[in-house]
């Protein structure tokens, strides 16, 4: 189940954070997102020579904590998408495809939100349409992974 | 969801932007009008580069990003690729487009060729028409600068029209320490228009 989604700009400034659980451990989720930024930087700056996907946008599993798994995606414009989920019993191969699809849709929604002429680059995304689109993407993925 | 707009509408809009900023809002201050138009182009380029880099793998270095601008970005905007790319390997790149689409329908003032015997008015007329077409170049310069800055490359962009019809030469320098810049500024880019020089210096310093 997807717990939290975050968009972080290229200077590590938060652009959008949304959590999908009812409990208010928002602070803990923010902290997890913040820590995963370090992992992303490490992955990008010291690529493992054997890794064939050195230039791919999808960074895969960043790091697992005791309850959550964190996935990352880095666009060409150095904007990072971070996804925190609690699905601990899905096989790795499936997860990769599902997350990739999810990030593609999320990227499309993000590009549309940023193309809004009233959006100021570098400031938080405040569009209601974006929020609704993201919620519907999350819902559709929640249903498909639950089945 | 791809929506399409008629090309003549886009050209009319661009011509109207230049007209209203140059003769309307900043009627006697062409430098301010130029900066405003370039700033609009910057935001457009910023947003367009997000959209057009969506499905591509990450760029390995600056040259890769510039090749993306020359090929994919240029063909999305102008339906063709750049004809010639030159670099001095020290941060200056010159892009040449032999038939710039947005200026392809722009006419040259014929009275310039007719009054060849009177020296001063024809020179003035030629300068005025060059200045008028020059105003239309600020928007594409802004777009390129916005796209490059979103890809992480801060630069200054200037454009030059030589032998019309519509052969455009776009040059940009990647921003380096100011000392190097001031030494190489006027030697590496041929600037025929004093306004461009002022704009370039302003955009570098601010």
mmCIF file of C-alpha atoms in Angstrom:
data_model
loop_
_atom_site.group_PDB
_atom_site.id
_atom_site.type_symbol
_atom_site.label_atom_id
_atom_site.label_comp_id
_atom_site.label_asym_id
_atom_site.label_seq_id
_atom_site.Cartn_x
_atom_site.Cartn_y
_atom_site.Cartn_z
ATOM 1 C CA UNK A 1 0.000 0.000 0.000
ATOM 2 C CA UNK A 2 1.395 3.365 -0.927
ATOM 3 C CA UNK A 3 2.001 5.423 2.158
ATOM 4 C CA UNK A 4 3.621 8.608 0.932
ATOM 5 C CA UNK A 5 4.647 10.386 -2.240
ATOM 6 C CA UNK A 6 7.101 13.230 -2.486
ATOM 7 C CA UNK A 7 8.494 15.446 -5.209
ATOM 8 C CA UNK A 8 11.810 17.118 -4.448
ATOM 9 C CA UNK A 9 13.385 19.776 -6.635
ATOM 10 C CA UNK A 10 16.919 19.903 -7.897
ATOM 11 C CA UNK A 11 18.200 21.830 -4.903
ATOM 12 C CA UNK A 12 16.591 19.318 -2.578
ATOM 13 C CA UNK A 13 13.729 21.696 -1.872
ATOM 14 C CA UNK A 14 10.410 19.925 -1.285
ATOM 15 C CA UNK A 15 7.855 20.619 -3.990
ATOM 16 C CA UNK A 16 5.069 18.316 -3.023
ATOM 17 C CA UNK A 17 4.503 15.852 -0.185
ATOM 18 C CA UNK A 18 1.351 13.856 0.268
ATOM 19 C CA UNK A 19 0.660 11.000 2.619
ATOM 20 C CA UNK A 20 -2.088 8.475 2.137
ATOM 21 C CA UNK A 21 -2.516 7.010 5.599
ATOM 22 C CA UNK A 22 -4.931 8.159 8.214
ATOM 23 C CA UNK A 23 -2.447 8.164 11.057
ATOM 24 C CA UNK A 24 -0.543 11.368 11.596
ATOM 25 C CA UNK A 25 3.016 10.186 11.514
ATOM 26 C CA UNK A 26 3.635 12.753 8.826
ATOM 27 C CA UNK A 27 6.857 13.824 10.522
ATOM 28 C CA UNK A 28 8.268 10.325 10.360
ATOM 29 C CA UNK A 29 7.435 10.124 6.671
ATOM 30 C CA UNK A 30 9.074 13.474 5.999
ATOM 31 C CA UNK A 31 12.158 12.211 7.783
ATOM 32 C CA UNK A 32 12.248 9.036 5.676
ATOM 33 C CA UNK A 33 11.937 11.098 2.489
ATOM 34 C CA UNK A 34 14.720 13.373 3.642
ATOM 35 C CA UNK A 35 17.053 10.469 4.359
ATOM 36 C CA UNK A 36 16.359 8.908 0.990
ATOM 37 C CA UNK A 37 17.657 12.074 -0.698
ATOM 38 C CA UNK A 38 21.113 11.184 0.556
ATOM 39 C CA UNK A 39 20.826 7.737 -0.926
ATOM 40 C CA UNK A 40 19.829 9.183 -4.264
ATOM 41 C CA UNK A 41 22.819 11.525 -4.290
ATOM 42 C CA UNK A 42 25.112 8.647 -3.464
ATOM 43 C CA UNK A 43 23.665 6.475 -6.210
ATOM 44 C CA UNK A 44 23.989 9.189 -8.805
ATOM 45 C CA UNK A 45 27.476 10.324 -7.923
ATOM 46 C CA UNK A 46 29.095 6.940 -7.371
ATOM 47 C CA UNK A 47 27.537 4.634 -9.908
ATOM 48 C CA UNK A 48 28.471 0.997 -9.569
ATOM 49 C CA UNK A 49 30.402 0.074 -12.679
ATOM 50 C CA UNK A 50 28.572 -3.201 -13.093
ATOM 51 C CA UNK A 51 25.154 -1.633 -13.070
ATOM 52 C CA UNK A 52 23.732 -1.527 -16.609
ATOM 53 C CA UNK A 53 21.107 1.056 -15.789
ATOM 54 C CA UNK A 54 23.437 3.886 -15.046
ATOM 55 C CA UNK A 55 21.448 6.420 -16.996
ATOM 56 C CA UNK A 56 17.969 5.275 -16.296
ATOM 57 C CA UNK A 57 15.508 7.504 -14.579
ATOM 58 C CA UNK A 58 14.117 4.827 -12.278
ATOM 59 C CA UNK A 59 16.513 4.239 -9.403
ATOM 60 C CA UNK A 60 14.739 1.275 -7.899
ATOM 61 C CA UNK A 61 14.662 0.372 -4.259
ATOM 62 C CA UNK A 62 16.612 2.976 -2.358
ATOM 63 C CA UNK A 63 16.607 1.477 1.083
ATOM 64 C CA UNK A 64 14.290 -0.679 3.166
ATOM 65 C CA UNK A 65 13.395 0.279 6.718
ATOM 66 C CA UNK A 66 11.637 -2.004 9.158
ATOM 67 C CA UNK A 67 8.140 -1.123 7.956
ATOM 68 C CA UNK A 68 8.599 0.662 4.672
ATOM 69 C CA UNK A 69 10.263 0.376 1.313
ATOM 70 C CA UNK A 70 11.415 3.515 -0.461
ATOM 71 C CA UNK A 71 11.658 3.805 -4.251
ATOM 72 C CA UNK A 72 13.232 6.646 -6.160
ATOM 73 C CA UNK A 73 13.045 8.162 -9.641
ATOM 74 C CA UNK A 74 15.248 10.919 -10.975
ATOM 75 C CA UNK A 75 14.264 12.976 -14.000
ATOM 76 C CA UNK A 76 16.557 14.683 -16.468
ATOM 77 C CA UNK A 77 15.922 17.996 -14.828
ATOM 78 C CA UNK A 78 17.198 16.672 -11.483
ATOM 79 C CA UNK A 79 13.734 16.473 -9.951
ATOM 80 C CA UNK A 80 13.328 13.497 -7.650
ATOM 81 C CA UNK A 81 10.184 11.496 -7.060
ATOM 82 C CA UNK A 82 10.111 9.396 -3.899
ATOM 83 C CA UNK A 83 7.606 6.683 -3.168
ATOM 84 C CA UNK A 84 7.192 5.084 0.246
ATOM 85 C CA UNK A 85 5.204 1.849 0.417
ATOM 86 C CA UNK A 86 4.449 -0.848 2.939
ATOM 87 C CA UNK A 87 4.169 -3.775 0.558
ATOM 88 C CA UNK A 88 6.719 -6.130 1.971
ATOM 89 C CA UNK A 89 5.521 -9.359 0.425
ATOM 90 C CA UNK A 90 5.631 -8.607 -3.288
ATOM 91 C CA UNK A 91 8.371 -10.201 -5.381
ATOM 92 C CA UNK A 92 11.115 -7.919 -6.617
ATOM 93 C CA UNK A 93 10.517 -8.484 -10.320
ATOM 94 C CA UNK A 94 6.875 -7.506 -10.078
ATOM 95 C CA UNK A 95 7.638 -4.518 -7.955
ATOM 96 C CA UNK A 96 9.997 -3.098 -10.536
ATOM 97 C CA UNK A 97 7.438 -3.143 -13.320
ATOM 98 C CA UNK A 98 4.656 -1.835 -11.158
ATOM 99 C CA UNK A 99 6.749 0.984 -9.735
ATOM 100 C CA UNK A 100 8.050 1.936 -13.165
ATOM 101 C CA UNK A 101 4.511 2.219 -14.503
ATOM 102 C CA UNK A 102 3.475 4.206 -11.489
ATOM 103 C CA UNK A 103 6.368 6.623 -11.847
ATOM 104 C CA UNK A 104 5.615 7.105 -15.549
ATOM 105 C CA UNK A 105 2.079 8.196 -14.798
ATOM 106 C CA UNK A 106 3.261 10.342 -11.942
ATOM 107 C CA UNK A 107 5.850 11.976 -14.182
ATOM 108 C CA UNK A 108 3.163 12.800 -16.749
ATOM 109 C CA UNK A 109 1.008 14.389 -14.050
ATOM 110 C CA UNK A 110 4.002 16.332 -12.724
ATOM 111 C CA UNK A 111 4.892 17.685 -16.179
ATOM 112 C CA UNK A 112 1.332 18.862 -16.662
ATOM 113 C CA UNK A 113 1.350 20.562 -13.267
ATOM 114 C CA UNK A 114 4.642 22.314 -13.942
ATOM 115 C CA UNK A 115 3.480 23.535 -17.375
ATOM 116 C CA UNK A 116 0.856 25.611 -15.597
ATOM 117 C CA UNK A 117 1.844 29.233 -16.302
ATOM 118 C CA UNK A 118 0.793 30.233 -12.806
ATOM 119 C CA UNK A 119 3.164 27.754 -11.237
ATOM 120 C CA UNK A 120 6.407 29.343 -10.064
ATOM 121 C CA UNK A 121 9.345 27.011 -10.656
ATOM 122 C CA UNK A 122 10.991 26.192 -7.362
ATOM 123 C CA UNK A 123 7.916 26.779 -5.240
ATOM 124 C CA UNK A 124 5.496 24.138 -4.002
ATOM 125 C CA UNK A 125 2.930 22.715 -6.351
ATOM 126 C CA UNK A 126 -0.442 23.966 -5.193
ATOM 127 C CA UNK A 127 -2.658 22.786 -8.013
ATOM 128 C CA UNK A 128 -5.816 21.005 -6.947
ATOM 129 C CA UNK A 129 -5.959 19.152 -10.275
ATOM 130 C CA UNK A 130 -2.541 17.679 -9.606
ATOM 131 C CA UNK A 131 -3.608 16.537 -6.154
ATOM 132 C CA UNK A 132 -6.718 14.858 -7.544
ATOM 133 C CA UNK A 133 -4.807 13.220 -10.383
ATOM 134 C CA UNK A 134 -2.205 11.856 -8.010
ATOM 135 C CA UNK A 135 -4.882 10.517 -5.683
ATOM 136 C CA UNK A 136 -6.589 8.715 -8.555
ATOM 137 C CA UNK A 137 -3.275 7.207 -9.733
ATOM 138 C CA UNK A 138 -2.549 5.992 -6.210
ATOM 139 C CA UNK A 139 -6.036 4.536 -5.888
ATOM 140 C CA UNK A 140 -5.787 2.665 -9.168
ATOM 141 C CA UNK A 141 -2.418 1.226 -8.177
ATOM 142 C CA UNK A 142 -3.669 0.333 -4.718
ATOM 143 C CA UNK A 143 -6.480 -1.677 -6.240
ATOM 144 C CA UNK A 144 -4.304 -3.432 -8.788
ATOM 145 C CA UNK A 145 -1.614 -4.448 -6.323
ATOM 146 C CA UNK A 146 -4.159 -5.659 -3.795
ATOM 147 C CA UNK A 147 -5.624 -8.122 -6.305
ATOM 148 C CA UNK B 1 -3.277 13.646 -24.475
ATOM 149 C CA UNK B 2 -1.685 15.649 -27.278
ATOM 150 C CA UNK B 3 -3.467 18.807 -28.277
ATOM 151 C CA UNK B 4 -2.555 20.687 -31.437
ATOM 152 C CA UNK B 5 -2.559 24.353 -32.297
ATOM 153 C CA UNK B 6 -2.376 25.881 -35.756
ATOM 154 C CA UNK B 7 1.083 27.128 -36.622
ATOM 155 C CA UNK B 8 -0.133 30.410 -38.040
ATOM 156 C CA UNK B 9 -1.735 31.144 -34.681
ATOM 157 C CA UNK B 10 1.586 30.647 -32.948
ATOM 158 C CA UNK B 11 3.356 32.916 -35.419
ATOM 159 C CA UNK B 12 0.710 35.600 -35.036
ATOM 160 C CA UNK B 13 1.002 35.366 -31.270
ATOM 161 C CA UNK B 14 4.770 35.761 -31.395
ATOM 162 C CA UNK B 15 4.556 38.739 -33.731
ATOM 163 C CA UNK B 16 1.961 40.314 -31.449
ATOM 164 C CA UNK B 17 4.124 39.772 -28.349
ATOM 165 C CA UNK B 18 7.009 41.596 -29.973
ATOM 166 C CA UNK B 19 4.765 44.347 -31.283
ATOM 167 C CA UNK B 20 2.970 45.012 -28.031
ATOM 168 C CA UNK B 21 6.112 44.964 -25.907
ATOM 169 C CA UNK B 22 8.137 47.128 -28.272
ATOM 170 C CA UNK B 23 5.532 49.678 -29.262
ATOM 171 C CA UNK B 24 3.110 49.354 -26.387
ATOM 172 C CA UNK B 25 4.397 48.572 -22.934
ATOM 173 C CA UNK B 26 7.999 49.675 -23.236
ATOM 174 C CA UNK B 27 7.656 51.992 -26.190
ATOM 175 C CA UNK B 28 10.942 53.881 -25.889
ATOM 176 C CA UNK B 29 12.966 51.339 -23.994
ATOM 177 C CA UNK B 30 13.904 48.505 -26.333
ATOM 178 C CA UNK B 31 16.327 46.966 -23.832
ATOM 179 C CA UNK B 32 13.575 46.539 -21.253
ATOM 180 C CA UNK B 33 11.205 45.107 -23.859
ATOM 181 C CA UNK B 34 13.915 42.692 -24.950
ATOM 182 C CA UNK B 35 14.585 41.551 -21.411
ATOM 183 C CA UNK B 36 10.887 41.041 -20.745
ATOM 184 C CA UNK B 37 10.400 38.985 -23.901
ATOM 185 C CA UNK B 38 13.480 36.948 -23.090
ATOM 186 C CA UNK B 39 12.173 36.299 -19.583
ATOM 187 C CA UNK B 40 8.886 35.015 -20.980
ATOM 188 C CA UNK B 41 10.869 32.743 -23.269
ATOM 189 C CA UNK B 42 12.911 31.550 -20.292
ATOM 190 C CA UNK B 43 9.857 30.302 -18.437
ATOM 191 C CA UNK B 44 8.452 28.659 -21.570
ATOM 192 C CA UNK B 45 11.761 26.905 -22.229
ATOM 193 C CA UNK B 46 11.932 25.761 -18.631
ATOM 194 C CA UNK B 47 8.524 24.113 -18.845
ATOM 195 C CA UNK B 48 9.028 22.699 -22.339
ATOM 196 C CA UNK B 49 12.267 21.021 -21.348
ATOM 197 C CA UNK B 50 10.426 19.200 -18.540
ATOM 198 C CA UNK B 51 7.955 17.868 -21.043
ATOM 199 C CA UNK B 52 10.392 16.844 -23.756
ATOM 200 C CA UNK B 53 12.886 15.096 -21.498
ATOM 201 C CA UNK B 54 10.194 12.925 -19.991
ATOM 202 C CA UNK B 55 10.848 9.583 -21.608
ATOM 203 C CA UNK B 56 14.560 9.858 -22.203
ATOM 204 C CA UNK B 57 17.412 8.360 -20.213
ATOM 205 C CA UNK B 58 19.490 10.772 -18.177
ATOM 206 C CA UNK B 59 22.170 12.823 -19.860
ATOM 207 C CA UNK B 60 25.741 11.892 -19.090
ATOM 208 C CA UNK B 61 27.314 15.301 -19.593
ATOM 209 C CA UNK B 62 26.855 18.785 -21.010
ATOM 210 C CA UNK B 63 27.522 17.747 -24.569
ATOM 211 C CA UNK B 64 24.728 15.195 -24.372
ATOM 212 C CA UNK B 65 22.309 17.844 -23.168
ATOM 213 C CA UNK B 66 23.332 20.183 -25.978
ATOM 214 C CA UNK B 67 22.905 17.438 -28.552
ATOM 215 C CA UNK B 68 19.421 16.890 -27.150
ATOM 216 C CA UNK B 69 18.699 20.591 -27.690
ATOM 217 C CA UNK B 70 20.017 20.428 -31.242
ATOM 218 C CA UNK B 71 18.082 17.355 -32.242
ATOM 219 C CA UNK B 72 14.995 16.496 -30.227
ATOM 220 C CA UNK B 73 14.166 19.845 -28.697
ATOM 221 C CA UNK B 74 14.700 21.755 -31.918
ATOM 222 C CA UNK B 75 12.625 19.283 -33.922
ATOM 223 C CA UNK B 76 9.766 19.466 -31.409
ATOM 224 C CA UNK B 77 9.758 23.246 -31.606
ATOM 225 C CA UNK B 78 10.724 23.932 -35.203
ATOM 226 C CA UNK B 79 10.107 20.588 -36.943
ATOM 227 C CA UNK B 80 13.711 20.215 -38.058
ATOM 228 C CA UNK B 81 17.110 19.682 -36.503
ATOM 229 C CA UNK B 82 19.977 22.092 -36.216
ATOM 230 C CA UNK B 83 22.061 22.176 -39.379
ATOM 231 C CA UNK B 84 25.440 22.867 -37.873
ATOM 232 C CA UNK B 85 26.925 22.775 -34.390
ATOM 233 C CA UNK B 86 30.321 24.306 -33.658
ATOM 234 C CA UNK B 87 32.165 24.540 -30.388
ATOM 235 C CA UNK B 88 35.450 25.857 -29.169
ATOM 236 C CA UNK B 89 35.575 23.161 -26.480
ATOM 237 C CA UNK B 90 35.898 25.838 -23.858
ATOM 238 C CA UNK B 91 32.254 26.516 -23.234
ATOM 239 C CA UNK B 92 31.092 28.346 -26.348
ATOM 240 C CA UNK B 93 28.694 26.689 -28.752
ATOM 241 C CA UNK B 94 27.348 28.030 -32.017
ATOM 242 C CA UNK B 95 24.168 26.510 -33.429
ATOM 243 C CA UNK B 96 23.243 27.264 -36.974
ATOM 244 C CA UNK B 97 19.819 26.850 -38.492
ATOM 245 C CA UNK B 98 19.645 27.595 -42.188
ATOM 246 C CA UNK B 99 15.953 28.174 -42.320
ATOM 247 C CA UNK B 100 14.522 29.373 -39.045
ATOM 248 C CA UNK B 101 10.869 28.503 -39.080
ATOM 249 C CA UNK B 102 9.491 31.348 -37.031
ATOM 250 C CA UNK B 103 11.092 33.985 -39.240
ATOM 251 C CA UNK B 104 10.493 32.223 -42.536
ATOM 252 C CA UNK B 105 7.433 34.314 -43.277
ATOM 253 C CA UNK B 106 8.999 37.597 -42.356
ATOM 254 C CA UNK B 107 9.710 39.987 -45.206
ATOM 255 C CA UNK B 108 12.768 42.130 -45.652
ATOM 256 C CA UNK B 109 12.164 45.820 -46.273
ATOM 257 C CA UNK B 110 12.609 46.238 -50.079
ATOM 258 C CA UNK B 111 13.306 49.982 -49.864
ATOM 259 C CA UNK B 112 16.733 49.147 -48.444
ATOM 260 C CA UNK B 113 17.943 47.786 -51.770
ATOM 261 C CA UNK B 114 16.205 50.494 -53.842
ATOM 262 C CA UNK B 115 17.788 53.594 -52.314
ATOM 263 C CA UNK B 116 21.380 52.520 -52.785
ATOM 264 C CA UNK B 117 22.784 55.908 -53.867
ATOM 265 C CA UNK B 118 21.851 57.921 -50.781
ATOM 266 C CA UNK B 119 24.201 56.770 -48.094
ATOM 267 C CA UNK B 120 22.785 57.826 -44.742
ATOM 268 C CA UNK B 121 19.038 57.065 -44.935
ATOM 269 C CA UNK B 122 19.615 53.619 -46.422
ATOM 270 C CA UNK B 123 22.071 52.721 -43.677
ATOM 271 C CA UNK B 124 19.571 53.931 -41.124
ATOM 272 C CA UNK B 125 16.732 51.991 -42.762
ATOM 273 C CA UNK B 126 18.825 48.834 -42.864
ATOM 274 C CA UNK B 127 19.730 49.249 -39.232
ATOM 275 C CA UNK B 128 16.085 49.731 -38.305
ATOM 276 C CA UNK B 129 14.931 46.653 -40.170
ATOM 277 C CA UNK B 130 17.759 44.598 -38.688
ATOM 278 C CA UNK B 131 16.756 45.865 -35.277
ATOM 279 C CA UNK B 132 13.111 44.967 -35.921
ATOM 280 C CA UNK B 133 13.903 41.404 -36.910
ATOM 281 C CA UNK B 134 16.370 41.242 -34.049
ATOM 282 C CA UNK B 135 13.542 41.845 -31.590
ATOM 283 C CA UNK B 136 11.883 38.651 -32.754
ATOM 284 C CA UNK B 137 14.920 36.641 -31.759
ATOM 285 C CA UNK B 138 14.756 37.324 -28.050
ATOM 286 C CA UNK B 139 11.931 34.861 -27.485
ATOM 287 C CA UNK B 140 13.705 31.846 -29.021
ATOM 288 C CA UNK B 141 16.881 32.838 -27.165
ATOM 289 C CA UNK B 142 14.903 32.824 -23.945
ATOM 290 C CA UNK B 143 13.449 29.422 -24.726
ATOM 291 C CA UNK B 144 16.881 27.903 -25.281
ATOM 292 C CA UNK B 145 18.273 29.540 -22.163
ATOM 293 C CA UNK B 146 15.338 28.256 -20.096
ATOM 294 C CA UNK B 147 15.675 24.735 -21.440
ATOM 295 C CA UNK B 148 19.415 24.637 -20.764
ATOM 296 C CA UNK B 149 19.059 26.053 -17.284
ATOM 297 C CA UNK B 150 16.526 23.370 -16.419
ATOM 298 C CA UNK B 151 19.017 20.747 -17.567
ATOM 299 C CA UNK B 152 21.573 22.235 -15.208
ATOM 300 C CA UNK B 153 23.595 24.351 -17.651
ATOM 301 C CA UNK B 154 23.636 28.051 -16.869
ATOM 302 C CA UNK B 155 24.488 30.029 -19.963
ATOM 303 C CA UNK B 156 23.989 33.222 -21.898
ATOM 304 C CA UNK B 157 22.369 32.942 -25.313
ATOM 305 C CA UNK B 158 22.537 35.359 -28.194
ATOM 306 C CA UNK B 159 21.260 35.107 -31.740
ATOM 307 C CA UNK B 160 22.242 36.577 -35.019
ATOM 308 C CA UNK B 161 20.556 36.692 -38.397
ATOM 309 C CA UNK B 162 22.819 36.636 -41.395
ATOM 310 C CA UNK B 163 21.926 36.474 -45.058
ATOM 311 C CA UNK B 164 18.185 36.413 -45.004
ATOM 312 C CA UNK B 165 15.968 34.556 -45.716
ATOM 313 C CA UNK B 166 15.989 33.275 -42.219
ATOM 314 C CA UNK B 167 19.409 31.870 -41.596
ATOM 315 C CA UNK B 168 19.845 31.971 -37.849
ATOM 316 C CA UNK B 169 23.010 31.616 -35.858
ATOM 317 C CA UNK B 170 22.555 31.038 -32.149
ATOM 318 C CA UNK B 171 25.542 31.237 -29.860
ATOM 319 C CA UNK B 172 25.763 30.565 -26.204
ATOM 320 C CA UNK B 173 28.459 30.583 -23.606
ATOM 321 C CA UNK B 174 28.345 28.454 -20.549
ATOM 322 C CA UNK B 175 28.745 30.723 -17.563
ATOM 323 C CA UNK B 176 32.260 30.593 -16.192
ATOM 324 C CA UNK B 177 34.066 32.959 -13.820
ATOM 325 C CA UNK B 178 33.533 36.528 -14.897
ATOM 326 C CA UNK B 179 37.177 37.284 -15.672
ATOM 327 C CA UNK B 180 37.454 34.653 -18.380
ATOM 328 C CA UNK B 181 34.151 35.800 -19.746
ATOM 329 C CA UNK B 182 35.072 39.429 -20.153
ATOM 330 C CA UNK B 183 38.266 38.491 -21.961
ATOM 331 C CA UNK B 184 36.554 36.212 -24.424
ATOM 332 C CA UNK B 185 33.193 37.857 -24.719
ATOM 333 C CA UNK B 186 33.535 39.857 -27.868
ATOM 334 C CA UNK B 187 36.081 37.713 -29.592
ATOM 335 C CA UNK B 188 34.187 34.461 -29.568
ATOM 336 C CA UNK B 189 30.770 35.728 -30.610
ATOM 337 C CA UNK B 190 30.284 38.059 -33.540
ATOM 338 C CA UNK B 191 27.716 40.609 -32.455
ATOM 339 C CA UNK B 192 26.430 42.902 -35.138
ATOM 340 C CA UNK B 193 23.867 44.611 -33.058
ATOM 341 C CA UNK B 194 24.738 46.823 -30.131
ATOM 342 C CA UNK B 195 21.517 45.881 -28.383
ATOM 343 C CA UNK B 196 22.560 42.264 -28.323
ATOM 344 C CA UNK B 197 25.828 43.212 -26.726
ATOM 345 C CA UNK B 198 24.064 45.134 -24.007
ATOM 346 C CA UNK B 199 21.591 42.321 -23.443
ATOM 347 C CA UNK B 200 24.329 39.736 -23.262
ATOM 348 C CA UNK B 201 26.319 41.665 -20.717
ATOM 349 C CA UNK B 202 23.229 42.371 -18.667
ATOM 350 C CA UNK B 203 22.113 38.779 -18.681
ATOM 351 C CA UNK B 204 25.535 37.604 -17.591
ATOM 352 C CA UNK B 205 25.911 40.045 -14.768
ATOM 353 C CA UNK B 206 22.396 39.702 -13.351
#
